[in-house]
Short mmCIF file of N, CA and C in Angstrom, two decimals:
data_model
loop_
_atom_site.label_atom_id
_atom_site.label_comp_id
_atom_site.label_asym_id
_atom_site.label_seq_id
_atom_site.Cartn_x
_atom_site.Cartn_y
_atom_site.Cartn_z
N MET A 1 1.06 -1.15 0.23
CA MET A 1 0.34 0.21 -0.02
C MET A 1 0.62 0.91 -0.08
N SER A 2 2.16 1.41 0.89
CA SER A 2 2.86 2.38 0.85
C SER A 2 3.69 2.59 -0.58
N GLU A 3 3.26 2.37 -1.96
CA GLU A 3 3.85 2.09 -3.01
C GLU A 3 2.45 3.35 -3.56
N ILE A 4 1.27 2.56 -3.14
CA ILE A 4 0.11 3.74 -3.66
C ILE A 4 0.08 5.16 -2.79
N LYS A 5 0.31 4.97 -2.01
CA LYS A 5 0.48 6.07 -0.90
C LYS A 5 1.38 7.46 -1.65
N LYS A 6 2.97 6.79 -1.87
CA LYS A 6 3.67 7.52 -2.44
C LYS A 6 3.44 8.51 -4.04
N ARG A 7 2.75 7.37 -4.97
CA ARG A 7 2.07 8.00 -6.23
C ARG A 7 0.88 8.85 -6.07
N LEU A 8 -0.07 8.45 -5.21
CA LEU A 8 -0.79 9.93 -4.05
C LEU A 8 -0.69 11.46 -3.49
N SER A 9 0.81 10.81 -2.98
CA SER A 9 1.28 12.06 -2.27
C SER A 9 1.57 13.10 -3.64
N SER A 10 2.61 12.16 -4.17
CA SER A 10 3.63 13.63 -5.32
C SER A 10 2.28 13.90 -6.59
N ILE A 11 0.77 13.47 -6.42
CA ILE A 11 -0.10 14.12 -7.61
C ILE A 11 -0.81 15.15 -6.30
N LEU A 12 -0.71 14.95 -4.77
CA LEU A 12 -1.51 15.87 -4.32
C LEU A 12 -0.59 16.93 -4.36
N GLU A 13 0.72 16.42 -3.80
CA GLU A 13 2.43 17.76 -3.54
C GLU A 13 2.85 18.32 -5.63
N SER A 14 1.97 18.04 -6.41
CA SER A 14 1.89 18.75 -7.39
C SER A 14 1.24 19.98 -7.40
N PRO A 15 2.73 20.97 -7.55
CA PRO A 15 2.43 22.93 -7.96
C PRO A 15 1.89 22.75 -9.23
N ASN A 16 2.05 22.26 -10.41
CA ASN A 16 1.56 22.97 -11.83
C ASN A 16 0.05 22.51 -11.86
N HIS A 17 -0.46 22.00 -10.51
CA HIS A 17 -2.36 20.92 -11.03
C HIS A 17 -3.32 21.73 -10.25
N HIS A 18 -4.76 22.16 -10.48
CA HIS A 18 -5.33 22.74 -10.18
C HIS A 18 -6.02 21.86 -9.06
N THR A 19 -6.63 21.78 -7.87
CA THR A 19 -7.04 20.71 -7.43
C THR A 19 -8.31 19.78 -8.23
N ASP A 20 -8.90 20.17 -9.08
CA ASP A 20 -10.48 19.22 -9.81
C ASP A 20 -9.10 18.48 -10.21
N ASP A 21 -8.29 18.84 -11.31
CA ASP A 21 -7.12 17.98 -11.80
C ASP A 21 -6.62 16.52 -10.76
N LYS A 22 -6.03 17.10 -9.68
CA LYS A 22 -5.26 16.22 -9.19
C LYS A 22 -6.62 14.95 -8.45
N LEU A 23 -7.67 16.05 -8.01
CA LEU A 23 -8.44 14.89 -7.92
C LEU A 23 -8.85 13.57 -8.72
N GLN A 24 -9.22 13.87 -10.51
CA GLN A 24 -9.38 13.46 -10.78
C GLN A 24 -8.02 13.12 -11.56
N LYS A 25 -6.89 12.58 -11.01
CA LYS A 25 -5.79 12.33 -11.28
C LYS A 25 -5.99 11.02 -9.79
N VAL A 26 -6.28 11.56 -9.06
CA VAL A 26 -6.18 10.48 -7.47
C VAL A 26 -7.63 9.16 -7.99
N CYS A 27 -8.85 9.48 -8.74
CA CYS A 27 -9.50 9.06 -9.18
C CYS A 27 -9.29 7.36 -10.42
N HIS A 28 -8.06 8.04 -11.13
CA HIS A 28 -7.23 7.11 -11.87
C HIS A 28 -6.42 6.49 -11.43
N LEU A 29 -5.77 7.07 -10.82
CA LEU A 29 -4.78 6.13 -9.88
C LEU A 29 -5.12 5.11 -8.97
N LEU A 30 -6.29 5.19 -8.38
CA LEU A 30 -7.06 3.88 -7.58
C LEU A 30 -7.51 3.28 -8.44
N ASP A 31 -8.16 3.76 -9.71
CA ASP A 31 -9.06 2.28 -10.42
C ASP A 31 -8.48 2.05 -11.06
N GLN A 32 -7.23 2.67 -11.47
CA GLN A 32 -6.13 1.07 -11.96
C GLN A 32 -5.46 0.91 -11.40
N GLU A 33 -5.10 1.17 -9.53
CA GLU A 33 -4.05 0.42 -9.26
C GLU A 33 -5.17 -0.90 -8.25
N ILE A 34 -6.45 -0.56 -8.21
CA ILE A 34 -7.13 -1.32 -7.36
C ILE A 34 -7.89 -2.44 -8.23
N PRO A 35 -7.69 -3.60 -8.54
CA PRO A 35 -8.51 -4.13 -8.86
C PRO A 35 -10.30 -3.99 -9.16
N TYR A 36 -10.80 -3.69 -7.59
CA TYR A 36 -11.58 -4.31 -6.99
C TYR A 36 -12.67 -3.05 -6.79
N PHE A 37 -11.83 -1.37 -6.87
CA PHE A 37 -12.02 -0.44 -7.35
C PHE A 37 -12.88 0.04 -8.22
N ASN A 38 -14.01 0.43 -8.55
CA ASN A 38 -15.10 0.13 -9.96
C ASN A 38 -15.32 1.43 -10.17
N TRP A 39 -16.04 2.46 -9.47
CA TRP A 39 -16.52 3.43 -9.27
C TRP A 39 -15.51 4.23 -7.28
N THR A 40 -15.06 5.22 -8.29
CA THR A 40 -14.25 5.50 -7.56
C THR A 40 -14.13 7.11 -8.26
N GLY A 41 -14.77 8.51 -7.17
CA GLY A 41 -15.57 9.69 -7.41
C GLY A 41 -15.44 10.12 -6.14
N PHE A 42 -15.87 11.60 -6.45
CA PHE A 42 -15.64 13.03 -4.66
C PHE A 42 -16.66 13.56 -5.24
N TYR A 43 -17.50 13.83 -3.52
CA TYR A 43 -19.02 14.23 -3.49
C TYR A 43 -18.08 15.23 -2.44
N PHE A 44 -18.43 16.66 -3.06
CA PHE A 44 -18.59 18.05 -1.42
C PHE A 44 -19.49 18.63 -1.57
N LYS A 45 -19.58 19.31 -0.47
CA LYS A 45 -20.45 20.22 -0.12
C LYS A 45 -20.61 21.29 -0.85
N ASN A 46 -21.94 21.71 -0.90
CA ASN A 46 -22.78 22.49 -2.11
C ASN A 46 -23.09 23.56 -1.39
N GLY A 47 -22.11 24.41 -1.22
CA GLY A 47 -21.82 25.88 -0.71
C GLY A 47 -22.84 25.55 1.03
N ASP A 48 -23.97 26.44 0.41
CA ASP A 48 -24.67 26.30 2.15
C ASP A 48 -25.82 25.40 2.06
N LYS A 49 -26.01 24.74 1.34
CA LYS A 49 -26.96 23.68 1.76
C LYS A 49 -26.30 22.40 2.01
N ASN A 50 -27.40 21.91 2.25
CA ASN A 50 -26.99 20.66 3.06
C ASN A 50 -27.14 19.37 2.57
N GLU A 51 -26.48 19.18 1.59
CA GLU A 51 -26.45 18.41 0.15
C GLU A 51 -24.55 18.05 -0.36
N LEU A 52 -24.83 17.17 -1.09
CA LEU A 52 -23.39 16.91 -1.39
C LEU A 52 -23.49 17.50 -3.05
N LYS A 53 -22.46 18.07 -3.89
CA LYS A 53 -22.58 17.94 -5.76
C LYS A 53 -21.06 17.11 -5.67
N LEU A 54 -21.98 15.55 -6.70
CA LEU A 54 -20.88 15.31 -7.36
C LEU A 54 -19.49 16.26 -7.78
N GLY A 55 -18.15 15.76 -7.53
CA GLY A 55 -16.98 16.42 -8.40
C GLY A 55 -16.66 14.87 -9.28
N PRO A 56 -15.03 14.94 -9.33
CA PRO A 56 -14.39 14.08 -10.40
C PRO A 56 -14.33 13.10 -9.92
N TYR A 57 -14.69 11.79 -10.87
CA TYR A 57 -14.98 10.86 -10.61
C TYR A 57 -14.72 9.90 -11.65
N VAL A 58 -14.22 7.89 -11.99
CA VAL A 58 -13.94 7.35 -12.58
C VAL A 58 -14.85 6.26 -12.18
N GLY A 59 -15.25 5.85 -13.43
CA GLY A 59 -16.85 5.21 -13.78
C GLY A 59 -17.69 5.54 -14.32
N ALA A 60 -18.75 4.24 -14.18
CA ALA A 60 -19.83 4.37 -15.42
C ALA A 60 -20.12 6.15 -14.55
N GLU A 61 -21.71 6.47 -15.76
CA GLU A 61 -22.06 8.01 -15.07
C GLU A 61 -22.93 7.89 -14.09
N THR A 62 -23.49 8.70 -13.77
CA THR A 62 -24.44 8.92 -12.51
C THR A 62 -25.32 9.00 -12.83
N ASP A 63 -26.14 9.10 -12.20
CA ASP A 63 -27.61 9.66 -12.21
C ASP A 63 -27.46 10.91 -10.45
N HIS A 64 -27.21 10.35 -9.54
CA HIS A 64 -26.78 10.83 -8.12
C HIS A 64 -25.49 12.17 -8.28
N THR A 65 -25.74 13.52 -8.69
CA THR A 65 -25.28 15.09 -8.73
C THR A 65 -25.60 15.05 -7.54
N ILE A 66 -26.42 15.03 -7.61
CA ILE A 66 -26.75 16.01 -5.76
C ILE A 66 -26.71 15.49 -5.14
N ILE A 67 -26.44 14.47 -3.86
CA ILE A 67 -27.52 13.57 -3.04
C ILE A 67 -27.85 14.54 -1.38
N PRO A 68 -28.61 15.15 -1.03
CA PRO A 68 -28.87 14.94 0.48
C PRO A 68 -28.62 14.35 1.08
N PHE A 69 -28.39 15.77 2.53
CA PHE A 69 -27.60 14.63 3.53
C PHE A 69 -29.30 13.80 3.99
N GLY A 70 -28.03 13.05 4.21
CA GLY A 70 -29.17 11.32 4.95
C GLY A 70 -29.41 10.43 4.69
N LYS A 71 -29.50 10.89 2.86
CA LYS A 71 -29.79 9.69 1.50
C LYS A 71 -28.91 9.07 1.49
N GLY A 72 -29.24 7.28 1.43
CA GLY A 72 -28.08 7.17 0.81
C GLY A 72 -26.99 7.11 1.90
N ILE A 73 -25.96 5.66 1.26
CA ILE A 73 -24.92 5.95 1.98
C ILE A 73 -23.69 7.21 2.07
N CYS A 74 -23.61 7.89 0.90
CA CYS A 74 -22.87 9.23 1.31
C CYS A 74 -23.68 10.66 1.78
N GLY A 75 -24.93 10.28 1.39
CA GLY A 75 -25.84 11.53 2.94
C GLY A 75 -25.86 10.81 4.02
N GLN A 76 -25.35 9.53 4.63
CA GLN A 76 -25.38 9.59 6.08
C GLN A 76 -23.72 9.65 6.27
N VAL A 77 -22.94 9.61 5.35
CA VAL A 77 -21.21 9.55 6.56
C VAL A 77 -21.45 11.40 6.49
N ALA A 78 -22.61 12.42 5.35
CA ALA A 78 -22.09 13.74 5.50
C ALA A 78 -22.70 13.64 6.32
N VAL A 79 -23.46 13.25 7.44
CA VAL A 79 -24.26 13.50 8.60
C VAL A 79 -23.24 13.06 9.67
N SER A 80 -22.95 11.77 9.98
CA SER A 80 -22.14 11.29 10.72
C SER A 80 -20.53 11.77 10.42
N GLY A 81 -19.78 11.93 9.95
CA GLY A 81 -18.81 12.38 9.69
C GLY A 81 -17.58 11.52 9.86
N GLU A 82 -18.28 9.74 10.03
CA GLU A 82 -17.51 8.50 10.22
C GLU A 82 -16.99 8.44 9.17
N THR A 83 -16.11 7.34 8.48
CA THR A 83 -15.94 6.21 6.87
C THR A 83 -17.08 5.61 7.15
N PHE A 84 -17.64 4.76 6.39
CA PHE A 84 -19.07 3.57 6.44
C PHE A 84 -18.74 2.88 5.39
N VAL A 85 -18.38 1.31 5.82
CA VAL A 85 -17.89 0.75 4.90
C VAL A 85 -19.33 -0.58 4.54
N VAL A 86 -19.73 -0.64 3.81
CA VAL A 86 -20.89 -1.30 4.11
C VAL A 86 -20.84 -3.33 2.52
N PRO A 87 -20.39 -3.57 3.45
CA PRO A 87 -19.83 -4.78 2.43
C PRO A 87 -20.77 -5.51 1.75
N ASP A 88 -21.97 -5.14 1.83
CA ASP A 88 -23.08 -6.07 0.99
C ASP A 88 -24.45 -5.27 0.92
N VAL A 89 -24.04 -4.29 -0.67
CA VAL A 89 -25.31 -3.12 -0.30
C VAL A 89 -26.81 -3.43 -0.79
N LYS A 90 -27.49 -4.85 -0.26
CA LYS A 90 -28.63 -4.92 -0.66
C LYS A 90 -28.65 -5.18 0.86
N ALA A 91 -27.99 -5.41 1.59
CA ALA A 91 -28.25 -5.25 3.16
C ALA A 91 -28.01 -3.91 3.73
N GLN A 92 -28.55 -2.85 2.80
CA GLN A 92 -28.24 -1.58 3.32
C GLN A 92 -29.57 -1.32 2.74
N ASP A 93 -30.74 -0.58 3.88
CA ASP A 93 -32.24 -0.37 3.68
C ASP A 93 -31.99 1.36 2.99
N ASN A 94 -30.98 1.89 3.24
CA ASN A 94 -30.88 3.33 3.18
C ASN A 94 -30.36 3.43 2.01
N TYR A 95 -29.84 2.77 1.16
CA TYR A 95 -28.68 2.76 -0.59
C TYR A 95 -29.36 3.64 -1.42
N LEU A 96 -28.26 4.37 -1.98
CA LEU A 96 -28.85 4.81 -3.62
C LEU A 96 -28.07 3.76 -4.52
N SER A 97 -28.88 2.99 -5.11
CA SER A 97 -28.24 2.70 -6.11
C SER A 97 -27.31 3.44 -7.52
N CYS A 98 -26.19 3.18 -7.68
CA CYS A 98 -26.06 3.60 -8.65
C CYS A 98 -25.60 3.47 -10.58
N SER A 99 -25.95 1.90 -9.69
CA SER A 99 -25.73 0.51 -10.62
C SER A 99 -25.75 -0.97 -10.28
N ILE A 100 -26.63 -1.52 -11.04
CA ILE A 100 -26.93 -2.57 -10.15
C ILE A 100 -25.92 -3.74 -10.29
N GLU A 101 -24.40 -3.31 -10.86
CA GLU A 101 -23.65 -4.15 -10.86
C GLU A 101 -23.01 -3.81 -9.77
N THR A 102 -22.95 -2.73 -8.61
CA THR A 102 -22.48 -1.92 -7.45
C THR A 102 -23.57 -3.44 -6.34
N LYS A 103 -22.21 -3.63 -5.47
CA LYS A 103 -22.30 -5.10 -4.81
C LYS A 103 -22.02 -4.45 -3.51
N ALA A 104 -20.77 -3.22 -2.97
CA ALA A 104 -20.34 -2.65 -2.33
C ALA A 104 -19.30 -1.60 -2.36
N GLU A 105 -19.31 -0.69 -1.12
CA GLU A 105 -19.33 0.35 -0.96
C GLU A 105 -18.27 1.53 0.66
N ILE A 106 -17.69 1.78 0.07
CA ILE A 106 -17.19 2.68 1.22
C ILE A 106 -17.08 3.87 1.36
N VAL A 107 -17.57 4.73 1.85
CA VAL A 107 -17.55 6.65 1.62
C VAL A 107 -16.40 6.62 2.88
N VAL A 108 -15.64 7.62 2.79
CA VAL A 108 -14.63 8.04 3.97
C VAL A 108 -14.75 9.84 3.76
N PRO A 109 -14.97 11.03 4.63
CA PRO A 109 -15.17 11.63 4.70
C PRO A 109 -14.47 12.43 4.54
N ILE A 110 -13.90 13.86 4.17
CA ILE A 110 -13.12 14.52 4.29
C ILE A 110 -13.47 16.39 5.50
N ILE A 111 -12.76 15.95 5.93
CA ILE A 111 -12.68 17.08 7.19
C ILE A 111 -11.75 18.12 7.22
N LYS A 112 -12.24 19.43 7.08
CA LYS A 112 -11.79 20.44 7.15
C LYS A 112 -11.83 21.46 8.49
N ASP A 113 -10.94 21.82 9.06
CA ASP A 113 -11.18 22.25 10.33
C ASP A 113 -12.63 21.94 10.82
N GLY A 114 -13.04 20.96 11.44
CA GLY A 114 -14.12 20.75 11.90
C GLY A 114 -15.38 20.00 11.42
N GLU A 115 -14.89 20.64 10.01
CA GLU A 115 -16.39 20.62 9.29
C GLU A 115 -16.30 19.22 8.02
N ILE A 116 -17.45 18.70 7.68
CA ILE A 116 -17.40 17.48 6.36
C ILE A 116 -17.36 18.80 5.40
N VAL A 117 -16.16 18.52 4.92
CA VAL A 117 -16.18 19.53 3.13
C VAL A 117 -16.30 18.50 2.50
N GLY A 118 -16.65 17.25 2.16
CA GLY A 118 -16.80 16.17 0.85
C GLY A 118 -16.30 15.15 2.08
N GLN A 119 -16.39 14.05 0.12
CA GLN A 119 -15.79 12.49 0.68
C GLN A 119 -15.38 11.91 -0.06
N ILE A 120 -14.40 10.73 -0.17
CA ILE A 120 -14.36 9.34 -1.38
C ILE A 120 -15.50 8.09 -1.63
N ASP A 121 -16.19 8.35 -2.41
CA ASP A 121 -17.26 7.29 -2.81
C ASP A 121 -16.68 6.06 -3.06
N ILE A 122 -16.31 4.69 -3.20
CA ILE A 122 -15.42 3.99 -4.21
C ILE A 122 -16.52 2.94 -4.10
N ASP A 123 -17.56 2.49 -5.26
CA ASP A 123 -18.17 1.24 -5.24
C ASP A 123 -17.10 0.11 -5.87
N SER A 124 -17.33 -1.18 -5.52
CA SER A 124 -17.38 -2.32 -6.01
C SER A 124 -18.03 -3.31 -6.97
N HIS A 125 -17.61 -4.09 -7.87
CA HIS A 125 -18.59 -4.89 -8.32
C HIS A 125 -18.81 -6.60 -7.78
N SER A 126 -17.44 -6.44 -6.32
CA SER A 126 -17.86 -7.71 -5.70
C SER A 126 -18.76 -7.56 -4.27
N ILE A 127 -18.21 -8.94 -3.86
CA ILE A 127 -19.04 -8.23 -2.48
C ILE A 127 -18.19 -8.30 -1.51
N ASP A 128 -18.52 -7.69 -0.60
CA ASP A 128 -17.25 -7.04 0.82
C ASP A 128 -15.02 -7.31 -0.03
N PRO A 129 -15.37 -6.36 -0.76
CA PRO A 129 -13.93 -6.93 -1.14
C PRO A 129 -12.94 -5.70 -0.11
N PHE A 130 -13.72 -4.68 0.31
CA PHE A 130 -12.48 -3.21 1.27
C PHE A 130 -11.74 -4.40 2.15
N THR A 131 -10.60 -3.51 3.02
CA THR A 131 -9.46 -4.53 3.67
C THR A 131 -9.82 -3.30 5.18
N SER A 132 -9.00 -4.31 5.68
CA SER A 132 -8.67 -2.53 6.63
C SER A 132 -7.87 -1.67 6.33
N ASP A 133 -6.89 -2.56 4.98
CA ASP A 133 -5.23 -1.26 4.83
C ASP A 133 -6.15 -0.56 3.30
N ASP A 134 -7.71 -0.82 2.55
CA ASP A 134 -7.96 -0.03 2.55
C ASP A 134 -8.51 1.28 3.05
N ARG A 135 -8.98 0.41 3.93
CA ARG A 135 -9.84 1.65 4.47
C ARG A 135 -8.56 2.96 5.33
N GLU A 136 -7.07 2.53 5.91
CA GLU A 136 -7.46 3.52 6.63
C GLU A 136 -5.72 4.24 4.85
N MET A 137 -5.60 3.65 4.53
CA MET A 137 -5.75 4.00 2.79
C MET A 137 -6.25 5.50 2.28
N LEU A 138 -7.08 4.81 2.24
CA LEU A 138 -8.26 6.56 2.10
C LEU A 138 -9.10 6.92 3.28
N GLU A 139 -8.32 7.00 4.48
CA GLU A 139 -8.71 7.76 5.54
C GLU A 139 -7.29 8.67 6.06
N TRP A 140 -6.07 8.08 5.64
CA TRP A 140 -4.93 8.85 5.05
C TRP A 140 -5.43 10.01 4.15
N LEU A 141 -5.67 9.58 2.64
CA LEU A 141 -5.47 10.09 1.70
C LEU A 141 -6.62 11.44 1.79
N CYS A 142 -7.73 11.53 2.21
CA CYS A 142 -9.03 11.84 2.83
C CYS A 142 -8.11 12.83 3.81
N GLU A 143 -7.01 12.82 4.94
CA GLU A 143 -6.85 13.64 5.29
C GLU A 143 -5.51 14.60 5.19
N GLU A 144 -4.90 13.62 3.80
CA GLU A 144 -4.24 14.63 2.83
C GLU A 144 -4.64 15.68 2.21
N ILE A 145 -5.64 15.53 1.49
CA ILE A 145 -7.21 16.05 0.09
C ILE A 145 -7.19 17.50 1.00
N ALA A 146 -7.97 17.22 2.47
CA ALA A 146 -8.10 18.78 3.65
C ALA A 146 -7.23 19.33 3.48
N LYS A 147 -5.67 18.60 3.42
CA LYS A 147 -5.00 19.59 3.70
C LYS A 147 -4.99 20.56 1.95
N ILE A 148 -5.35 20.50 1.44
CA ILE A 148 -5.06 21.41 -0.59
C ILE A 148 -6.23 21.94 -0.26
N LEU A 149 -7.42 21.70 0.69
CA LEU A 149 -8.47 22.36 -0.01
C LEU A 149 -8.68 23.49 0.70
#
């Protein structure tokens, strides 16, 4: 995992790229390097509204460009501020389906100055693929992203 972290750090530290470009590169890297990351994207708080707005992502198009706080896994993380790992989306009552192929999801909040400003959302076509290393790496990544926002 440390090799991926090094590559993610170099993307985030690049002085020549806009933040959205960096986040798009992060999505591409994770998508290419981790075979069971089948949709990787960012959502950010939409101004003063209690909703999330889709940011850079890699994967199939989604209708969920705006997600109200509390709706679905992303909306729940926007309220709780806690990482949410869903081993099997069929077992979740409050799940917003992006794709019939999605079997599992992990959402990690991005917190800056004590406020939830966004999150990374990853869907997988496999049941229960996410490891504790994945979670640790994504939580580290979100802390690093908060520093450049």
